[in-house]
Coordinates of C-alpha atoms and ligand atoms in Angstrom, one line a residue:
F5 CA 64.4 60.5 21.2
W6 CA 61.9 63.4 20.8
E7 CA 64.8 65.8 20.5
F8 CA 66.6 64.5 18.2
L9 CA 63.2 64.0 16.2
Q10 CA 62.5 67.9 16.4
K11 CA 66.1 68.8 15.9
K12 CA 66.2 66.3 12.1
F13 CA 62.3 67.7 11.1
Q14 CA 63.6 71.2 11.6
Q15 CA 66.4 70.8 9.2
E16 CA 64.2 68.1 6.9
F17 CA 60.8 70.6 6.8
A18 CA 60.4 74.3 5.7
A19 CA 59.9 76.6 8.6
V20 CA 56.1 76.9 8.0
S21 CA 55.4 73.3 7.9
Y22 CA 57.6 72.7 11.0
Q23 CA 55.4 75.2 13.0
T24 CA 52.2 73.5 11.6
W25 CA 53.1 69.9 11.5
I26 CA 56.0 69.6 14.5
E27 CA 55.4 72.0 16.9
S28 CA 51.5 71.3 17.4
A29 CA 52.3 67.8 18.3
Q30 CA 53.0 66.4 21.4
P31 CA 55.1 63.0 22.3
L32 CA 53.1 61.3 25.2
K33 CA 55.4 58.1 25.7
L34 CA 57.4 55.5 24.7
E35 CA 56.4 51.8 25.3
N36 CA 56.9 48.4 23.7
Q37 CA 58.6 50.2 21.1
K38 CA 56.0 52.4 19.9
I39 CA 55.7 56.1 20.5
F40 CA 52.6 57.9 20.7
I41 CA 51.9 61.1 19.7
C42 CA 48.7 63.6 20.4
V43 CA 48.2 65.4 17.5
P44 CA 45.4 68.9 17.4
S45 CA 43.2 67.7 14.6
S46 CA 42.0 64.6 12.7
L47 CA 43.7 66.8 9.5
H48 CA 46.9 66.6 11.4
K49 CA 46.4 62.9 12.1
E50 CA 45.9 62.2 8.4
Y51 CA 49.3 64.4 7.4
W52 CA 51.2 62.9 10.1
E53 CA 50.2 59.3 9.0
R54 CA 50.6 59.9 5.4
N55 CA 53.9 62.2 5.5
I56 CA 55.8 62.0 8.7
S57 CA 54.7 58.4 10.3
T58 CA 57.6 56.7 7.8
K59 CA 60.2 59.3 8.7
V60 CA 59.8 58.6 12.1
V61 CA 60.7 55.1 11.9
E62 CA 63.6 56.2 9.8
A63 CA 65.1 58.5 12.3
A64 CA 64.3 56.3 15.1
Y65 CA 66.8 53.1 12.9
E66 CA 68.7 56.4 12.7
Y67 CA 68.9 57.0 16.5
S68 CA 69.2 53.5 18.4
N69 CA 69.0 51.1 15.5
Q70 CA 65.4 49.6 16.8
E71 CA 62.1 49.7 15.4
I72 CA 60.2 52.3 16.7
V73 CA 56.6 52.7 15.3
P74 CA 54.9 56.0 15.7
V75 CA 50.9 56.1 17.0
I76 CA 49.0 59.0 16.4
L77 CA 46.2 60.2 18.9
L78 CA 44.3 63.3 18.8
P79 CA 43.0 65.1 22.0
N80 CA 40.1 62.6 22.1
D81 CA 41.5 59.5 21.6
L82 CA 43.2 60.6 25.0
K83 CA 40.7 60.1 27.2
T84 CA 39.1 56.9 26.0
T85 CA 42.2 54.8 24.7
Q86 CA 44.5 55.8 27.3
P87 CA 43.8 53.2 29.9
K88 CA 43.9 50.7 27.1
T89 CA 46.9 51.2 25.3
Q90 CA 48.4 50.2 29.0
T91 CA 47.0 46.9 29.1
D92 CA 47.4 46.1 25.2
N93 CA 49.2 47.5 22.4
T94 CA 46.2 47.0 19.8
A95 CA 45.6 49.8 17.3
P96 CA 44.3 53.1 19.3
Q97 CA 41.5 53.7 17.0
A98 CA 39.6 50.8 16.5
T99 CA 38.1 51.4 13.3
N100 CA 34.8 48.6 12.2
H101 CA 36.9 45.4 11.3
L102 CA 35.6 45.0 7.9
V103 CA 36.3 48.5 6.7
R104 CA 40.2 47.7 7.8
E105 CA 40.1 44.3 6.3
A106 CA 38.4 45.8 3.0
H107 CA 41.6 48.3 3.4
L108 CA 38.7 51.6 3.5
N109 CA 39.4 55.0 5.2
S110 CA 36.8 55.5 7.1
K111 CA 36.4 58.9 6.1
Y112 CA 35.7 58.4 2.6
T113 CA 32.2 57.6 2.7
F114 CA 29.1 59.7 0.4
D115 CA 28.1 60.9 3.6
S116 CA 31.0 63.0 3.6
F117 CA 31.4 63.8 -0.1
V118 CA 30.1 67.2 -1.7
T119 CA 28.8 67.0 -5.1
G120 CA 29.3 70.2 -7.4
S121 CA 29.6 70.7 -10.8
G122 CA 32.7 68.9 -11.6
N123 CA 31.9 65.3 -10.1
Q124 CA 28.0 65.1 -10.3
M125 CA 27.9 62.4 -13.4
A126 CA 30.8 60.3 -11.1
H127 CA 28.8 60.7 -7.6
A128 CA 25.5 59.6 -9.5
A129 CA 27.3 56.9 -11.2
A130 CA 28.9 55.3 -8.2
L131 CA 25.6 56.1 -6.7
V132 CA 24.4 53.5 -8.8
V133 CA 26.5 51.0 -8.9
S134 CA 26.6 50.7 -4.9
E135 CA 23.1 50.2 -5.6
E136 CA 22.9 47.8 -8.3
P137 CA 26.8 46.2 -7.9
G138 CA 27.6 44.2 -11.0
T139 CA 24.5 44.8 -13.2
M140 CA 24.8 48.5 -14.8
Y141 CA 28.0 49.9 -14.9
N142 CA 30.9 46.9 -14.9
P143 CA 33.5 48.7 -14.9
L144 CA 32.6 51.9 -13.3
F145 CA 36.0 53.9 -14.7
I146 CA 36.6 57.1 -13.0
Y147 CA 39.4 59.4 -14.6
G148 CA 40.0 63.2 -13.5
G149 CA 43.3 64.9 -11.8
V150 CA 44.9 64.5 -8.5
G151 CA 43.4 65.3 -5.4
L152 CA 40.0 65.5 -7.0
G153 CA 38.0 62.9 -5.0
K154 CA 38.6 59.3 -7.4
T155 CA 39.9 57.7 -4.3
H156 CA 37.0 58.7 -2.0
L157 CA 34.3 58.3 -4.7
M158 CA 35.6 55.1 -5.5
Q159 CA 35.7 54.0 -1.6
A160 CA 32.3 55.4 -0.7
I161 CA 31.4 52.6 -3.2
G162 CA 32.9 50.0 -1.0
H163 CA 31.5 51.7 2.6
R164 CA 27.9 51.4 1.1
M165 CA 28.2 47.9 0.1
L166 CA 29.3 46.9 3.6
D167 CA 26.6 49.1 5.0
R168 CA 24.1 47.1 3.1
D169 CA 25.9 43.8 3.3
P170 CA 28.3 43.1 6.0
Q171 CA 29.3 39.5 4.7
A172 CA 30.2 40.8 1.4
N173 CA 33.8 41.0 0.2
V174 CA 35.0 44.4 -0.3
K175 CA 38.6 44.7 -1.6
Y176 CA 40.2 48.3 -2.2
I177 CA 43.7 48.2 -3.4
S178 CA 46.1 50.4 -5.3
S179 CA 47.2 49.4 -8.6
E180 CA 50.5 49.4 -7.7
S181 CA 50.1 47.2 -4.2
F182 CA 48.2 44.5 -6.5
A183 CA 51.7 44.7 -8.7
N184 CA 53.9 43.7 -6.1
D185 CA 51.3 41.5 -4.6
F186 CA 51.0 39.4 -8.0
I187 CA 54.9 39.6 -7.7
N188 CA 55.3 38.2 -4.0
S189 CA 53.0 35.3 -5.4
I190 CA 55.3 34.5 -7.5
Q191 CA 58.7 34.7 -5.8
N192 CA 56.7 32.7 -2.9
R193 CA 55.1 30.3 -4.9
T194 CA 51.6 31.5 -3.6
Q195 CA 50.1 32.4 -7.0
E196 CA 47.1 30.3 -6.2
E197 CA 46.0 32.3 -2.9
F198 CA 46.8 35.2 -4.5
R199 CA 44.4 34.4 -7.6
N200 CA 41.9 32.9 -4.9
E201 CA 41.8 36.5 -2.7
Y202 CA 41.1 38.6 -5.8
R203 CA 38.6 36.6 -8.1
T204 CA 36.3 35.9 -5.3
V205 CA 35.7 39.2 -4.3
D206 CA 32.3 40.9 -4.3
L207 CA 33.2 44.5 -5.4
L208 CA 37.0 45.0 -6.3
L209 CA 38.2 48.9 -6.2
V210 CA 41.4 49.0 -8.2
D211 CA 42.8 52.6 -8.1
D212 CA 45.6 55.0 -9.9
I213 CA 45.6 52.2 -12.7
Q214 CA 47.6 53.9 -15.5
F215 CA 50.6 52.3 -12.7
F216 CA 50.0 49.6 -15.3
A217 CA 51.4 50.9 -17.5
D218 CA 54.6 48.7 -18.3
K219 CA 53.8 46.0 -16.1
E220 CA 52.8 43.6 -18.8
G221 CA 52.8 40.4 -16.3
T222 CA 50.7 42.3 -14.0
Q223 CA 48.7 43.0 -16.9
E224 CA 48.2 39.6 -17.9
E225 CA 47.2 38.7 -14.7
F226 CA 44.5 41.5 -13.8
F227 CA 43.3 40.5 -17.4
H228 CA 42.4 36.9 -15.9
T229 CA 41.1 38.4 -12.7
F230 CA 38.6 40.7 -14.8
N231 CA 37.1 38.0 -17.0
T232 CA 36.8 36.0 -13.9
L233 CA 34.7 39.4 -11.8
Y234 CA 33.2 40.6 -14.9
N235 CA 31.8 36.4 -15.8
T236 CA 30.2 36.3 -12.1
K237 CA 28.5 39.8 -11.9
K238 CA 31.1 40.9 -9.7
Q239 CA 31.2 44.9 -9.5
I240 CA 34.9 46.5 -10.9
V241 CA 35.7 49.7 -10.0
L242 CA 39.1 51.4 -11.5
T243 CA 40.2 54.8 -11.4
S244 CA 42.4 56.8 -13.1
D245 CA 43.8 60.2 -14.1
R246 CA 43.2 59.7 -17.7
L247 CA 41.0 57.8 -20.2
P248 CA 41.9 54.3 -20.7
N249 CA 43.3 54.7 -24.3
E250 CA 45.6 57.4 -23.2
I251 CA 47.8 55.5 -20.6
P252 CA 50.5 54.3 -22.4
K253 CA 51.5 51.0 -23.0
L254 CA 48.2 49.2 -21.4
Q255 CA 47.0 46.5 -23.3
E256 CA 44.5 46.6 -26.0
R257 CA 42.4 44.1 -24.9
L258 CA 42.4 45.7 -21.5
V259 CA 42.0 49.4 -22.8
S260 CA 39.0 47.1 -24.8
R261 CA 37.2 45.7 -21.5
F262 CA 37.9 49.2 -19.6
K263 CA 35.4 50.6 -22.0
W264 CA 32.5 48.3 -21.6
G265 CA 31.3 49.9 -18.8
L266 CA 31.0 53.3 -18.5
S267 CA 33.3 55.6 -18.2
V268 CA 33.1 59.3 -16.0
D269 CA 35.4 62.3 -15.0
I270 CA 36.0 64.3 -12.2
T271 CA 36.8 67.9 -12.6
A272 CA 38.1 70.8 -10.3
P273 CA 35.4 71.6 -8.2
D274 CA 34.0 75.7 -9.0
L275 CA 33.9 78.4 -6.3
E276 CA 30.7 77.2 -5.0
T277 CA 31.5 73.5 -4.8
R278 CA 35.2 74.5 -2.9
T279 CA 33.2 76.8 -0.6
A280 CA 30.6 73.9 0.6
I281 CA 33.7 71.7 0.8
L282 CA 35.2 73.6 3.6
R283 CA 32.3 74.2 4.9
K284 CA 32.0 70.6 5.3
K285 CA 35.0 69.5 7.0
A286 CA 34.8 72.7 9.2
I287 CA 31.6 71.5 10.3
A288 CA 33.5 68.1 10.9
E289 CA 36.9 69.6 12.3
N290 CA 34.8 71.4 14.9
L291 CA 35.9 75.1 13.4
E292 CA 34.3 78.2 14.0
I293 CA 34.5 79.8 10.5
P294 CA 32.7 82.8 9.7
D295 CA 31.5 82.0 6.1
D296 CA 33.3 84.7 4.5
A297 CA 36.6 83.5 5.9
L298 CA 35.6 80.1 4.3
S299 CA 34.8 81.4 0.7
Y300 CA 38.0 83.5 0.4
I301 CA 39.9 80.4 1.7
A302 CA 38.2 78.4 -1.5
S303 CA 38.7 81.7 -3.6
Q304 CA 42.7 81.2 -2.7
I305 CA 42.9 77.6 -3.8
D306 CA 41.8 76.7 -6.7
S307 CA 43.6 73.7 -8.2
N308 CA 42.2 70.3 -6.2
V309 CA 40.3 69.7 -2.9
R310 CA 44.1 68.4 -1.4
E311 CA 45.1 71.3 -1.2
L312 CA 42.0 73.1 -0.6
E313 CA 42.2 70.6 2.9
G314 CA 46.1 71.5 3.4
A315 CA 45.0 75.3 3.6
L316 CA 42.4 74.4 5.8
V317 CA 44.7 73.1 8.4
R318 CA 47.2 76.1 7.4
V319 CA 44.5 78.5 8.6
Q320 CA 43.4 77.0 11.5
A321 CA 46.8 76.0 12.8
Y322 CA 47.7 80.0 12.1
S323 CA 44.9 80.6 14.2
T324 CA 46.0 78.1 17.2
M325 CA 49.8 79.4 17.0
N326 CA 47.8 83.3 17.0
N327 CA 44.9 82.2 19.3
E328 CA 43.6 84.1 17.4
D329 CA 39.6 83.6 16.0
I330 CA 39.7 83.0 12.3
N331 CA 38.1 85.5 10.0
I332 CA 39.4 87.1 6.0
S333 CA 42.6 88.8 7.3
L334 CA 43.8 85.9 9.7
A335 CA 43.2 83.6 6.8
A336 CA 45.2 85.9 4.2
E337 CA 47.8 86.2 6.7
A338 CA 48.0 82.5 7.0
L339 CA 47.6 82.0 3.4
K340 CA 50.5 84.1 2.3
D341 CA 52.6 81.8 4.3
L342 CA 51.5 78.9 2.2
K343 CA 51.9 81.0 -1.4
D344 CA 55.7 81.8 -0.2
S345 CA 56.5 78.5 1.0
Q346 CA 55.4 77.1 -2.3
H347 CA 58.2 79.1 -3.8
Q348 CA 61.1 76.6 -3.2
A349 CA 64.0 77.8 -1.8
G350 CA 67.1 77.5 -4.6
L351 CA 64.8 76.5 -6.8
T352 CA 66.0 79.1 -10.3
I353 CA 64.5 79.5 -13.6
S354 CA 67.5 78.0 -15.2
K355 CA 66.9 74.7 -13.0
I356 CA 63.5 74.7 -14.6
Q357 CA 64.4 75.4 -17.8
T358 CA 66.9 71.8 -17.5
Q359 CA 64.3 70.1 -16.4
V360 CA 61.7 71.1 -18.5
A361 CA 63.9 70.4 -21.5
K362 CA 65.2 67.4 -20.4
Y363 CA 61.8 66.0 -19.5
Y364 CA 60.3 66.7 -23.2
K365 CA 63.7 65.6 -24.9
L366 CA 64.7 69.4 -26.2
T367 CA 67.6 71.8 -25.4
V368 CA 67.5 74.1 -22.9
D369 CA 68.2 76.4 -26.5
D370 CA 64.9 75.7 -27.7
L371 CA 63.0 76.5 -24.7
K372 CA 64.6 80.3 -25.0
G373 CA 64.7 80.7 -28.7
K374 CA 61.8 81.6 -31.2
R375 CA 60.9 78.9 -32.9
R376 CA 57.4 78.3 -33.0
N377 CA 56.5 74.3 -33.5
K378 CA 54.4 72.9 -31.5
S379 CA 56.5 70.6 -30.1
I380 CA 58.4 73.5 -28.8
V381 CA 55.9 76.0 -28.0
V382 CA 54.2 74.0 -25.2
P383 CA 57.1 73.0 -23.3
R384 CA 58.0 76.5 -23.9
Q385 CA 55.0 77.9 -22.0
I386 CA 55.4 75.2 -19.2
A387 CA 58.6 76.4 -18.6
M388 CA 57.2 79.5 -17.9
Y389 CA 54.4 78.8 -16.1
L390 CA 56.6 77.0 -13.3
S391 CA 59.1 79.5 -13.2
R392 CA 56.1 81.9 -12.1
E393 CA 54.4 79.4 -9.7
L394 CA 57.8 78.4 -8.3
T395 CA 60.0 80.9 -7.9
D396 CA 59.2 84.8 -7.4
S397 CA 60.9 86.1 -10.3
S398 CA 58.6 89.0 -11.6
L399 CA 57.5 88.5 -15.3
P400 CA 60.1 90.6 -16.7
K401 CA 63.0 88.7 -14.8
I402 CA 61.0 85.5 -16.4
G403 CA 61.0 86.9 -20.2
Q404 CA 64.8 87.8 -20.3
E405 CA 65.6 84.3 -19.0
F406 CA 63.7 82.7 -21.8
G407 CA 66.0 84.5 -24.5
G408 CA 64.6 87.9 -24.0
K409 CA 61.0 88.3 -24.2
D410 CA 58.5 90.3 -23.5
H411 CA 56.9 90.7 -20.4
T412 CA 53.4 90.3 -22.1
T413 CA 54.5 87.2 -24.0
V414 CA 55.4 85.1 -20.7
L415 CA 51.7 86.5 -19.1
H416 CA 50.0 84.9 -22.4
S417 CA 52.0 82.0 -21.6
C418 CA 50.9 81.0 -18.7
E419 CA 47.3 81.9 -19.0
K420 CA 47.6 79.3 -21.7
I421 CA 49.1 76.5 -19.2
A422 CA 46.3 77.5 -16.8
K423 CA 43.5 77.3 -19.7
L424 CA 44.7 73.8 -20.9
L425 CA 45.7 72.8 -17.4
E426 CA 41.6 72.8 -16.7
S427 CA 40.7 70.2 -19.8
D428 CA 43.8 68.6 -20.8
L429 CA 45.0 65.1 -19.2
N430 CA 48.5 65.1 -20.6
I431 CA 49.1 68.6 -19.2
Q432 CA 48.2 67.8 -16.3
H433 CA 50.1 64.7 -15.7
D434 CA 53.3 66.5 -17.5
L435 CA 53.1 69.1 -14.9
T436 CA 52.6 66.6 -12.0
N437 CA 55.8 64.8 -12.6
L438 CA 57.5 68.1 -13.8
K439 CA 56.9 69.5 -10.6
A440 CA 57.7 66.1 -8.5
S441 CA 60.6 66.2 -10.0
L442 CA 61.6 69.9 -8.9
Q443 CA 60.7 69.2 -5.7
N444 CA 63.5 66.4 -5.3
Ligands
ADP508 P1 41.8 61.5 -5.9 O1 42.4 60.0 -5.1 O2 41.2 62.2 -6.8 O3 43.4 61.7 -6.1 P2 41.0 61.6 -3.3 O4 40.0 61.0 -3.2 O5 42.1 61.2 -2.8 O6 41.5 62.3 -4.9 O7 41.1 63.3 -2.5 C1 41.9 64.5 -1.7 C2 41.1 64.8 -0.7 O8 40.3 65.2 -0.8 C3 40.5 63.6 0.2 O9 40.9 64.0 1.6 C4 39.3 63.7 0.1 O10 38.3 63.3 1.2 C5 38.8 65.4 -0.1 N1 37.8 65.3 -1.5 C6 37.5 65.5 -2.5 N2 36.5 65.2 -3.3 C7 35.8 65.7 -2.4 C8 34.2 65.9 -2.3 N3 33.7 66.5 -3.0 N4 33.9 66.2 -1.1 C9 34.3 66.1 0.2 N5 35.7 65.8 0.2 C10 36.9 66.0 -0.9
MG509 MG1 43.4 59.2 -5.6

């Protein structure tokens, strides 16, 4: 089965990703329909659990029409859990059962959160809320772009509450799971249970509520959940990629309630904070990385913390593969591959133009043309920006493909979008969507 998996993933993943994630993993044994796989670091483990585990399950069906579930282990787990796994088949990493019941990730605590200019306010508000739940800021609404620590911070509140009161009823849920649970409860006629479950918690954490857009019934239900909790002074914490009034099709009464408490934003971390985050991760992972190499990595990745973590994993994997210590030049080598792998094979400027035009309901000719209406100019600049970022075309080449524009125009457009991206949530949102659709 492992060989089968390797072959399959070799086709599916880009060469660099394959080397980083798959080659470094070792199958240990197949037992009771579980495949035990050992990976080198907790960053690998997280990546496997997030992105690869479901693929393994799918592949198992393809291979033998059976359910085989991967269990991802770290070298450290082996020492402690191996004797156990032979007798019982409970999950190997025994996290605190309270934390598990609340659906919290044990890593997302205040201790592991690094504060800096972009998140200071949000961090302070989260601390206050965990000290005095239900009284000061209710709801607490945290918003900002992807990978900036919203989920982490919101869960830290949950951990803190459980630390102080292990009896507390804490519940973390994504807005999508909330919607699914709700729909299932209607289908299974278990609405009573559903309501009891959500309306009796002490702390409710609902993540990414922008996905409530368009879900009328769920919004209705959440409105009542919200009111019950609010009236009984139970703390509610919400996150979203934008402000409540910017979420399309969110009922006005929800928008106004979400504004009752405090809204705080998280913005991208500055270089200093990024370096501090890396240092903290390196220590947690027992990695020996000199300070100058840490700042170098931080200077190369300025978009979001999740990518920053990815870069660290990559550098680490590269150092293991080549059996060399981590320093600036090794980091540069490792990240060069990362930049290359962002250039999608087969993605062309013309595909980008088609996708962007479709997204903004324009024509490709609009993008290539010279009309200066705002509704065309920004999409045009976005298309140029994506061409620069996702293909390895030169500026003059991009200019040429956009109806023969000068390379300085292209450069100006890219800089303009990069600048807007720092503050404009709509642009951030559009770019995330566009990239996702281009990557499929
Ligand atoms: P979001 O929910 O905003 O998309 P996450 O909370 O999932 O972002 O954060 C992405 C990753 O970055 C997580 O692994 C998280 O632990 C890490 N992270 C984000 N901000 C910080 C920070 N300030 N300090 C330490 N880790 C951080
Ligand atoms: Mg999140």
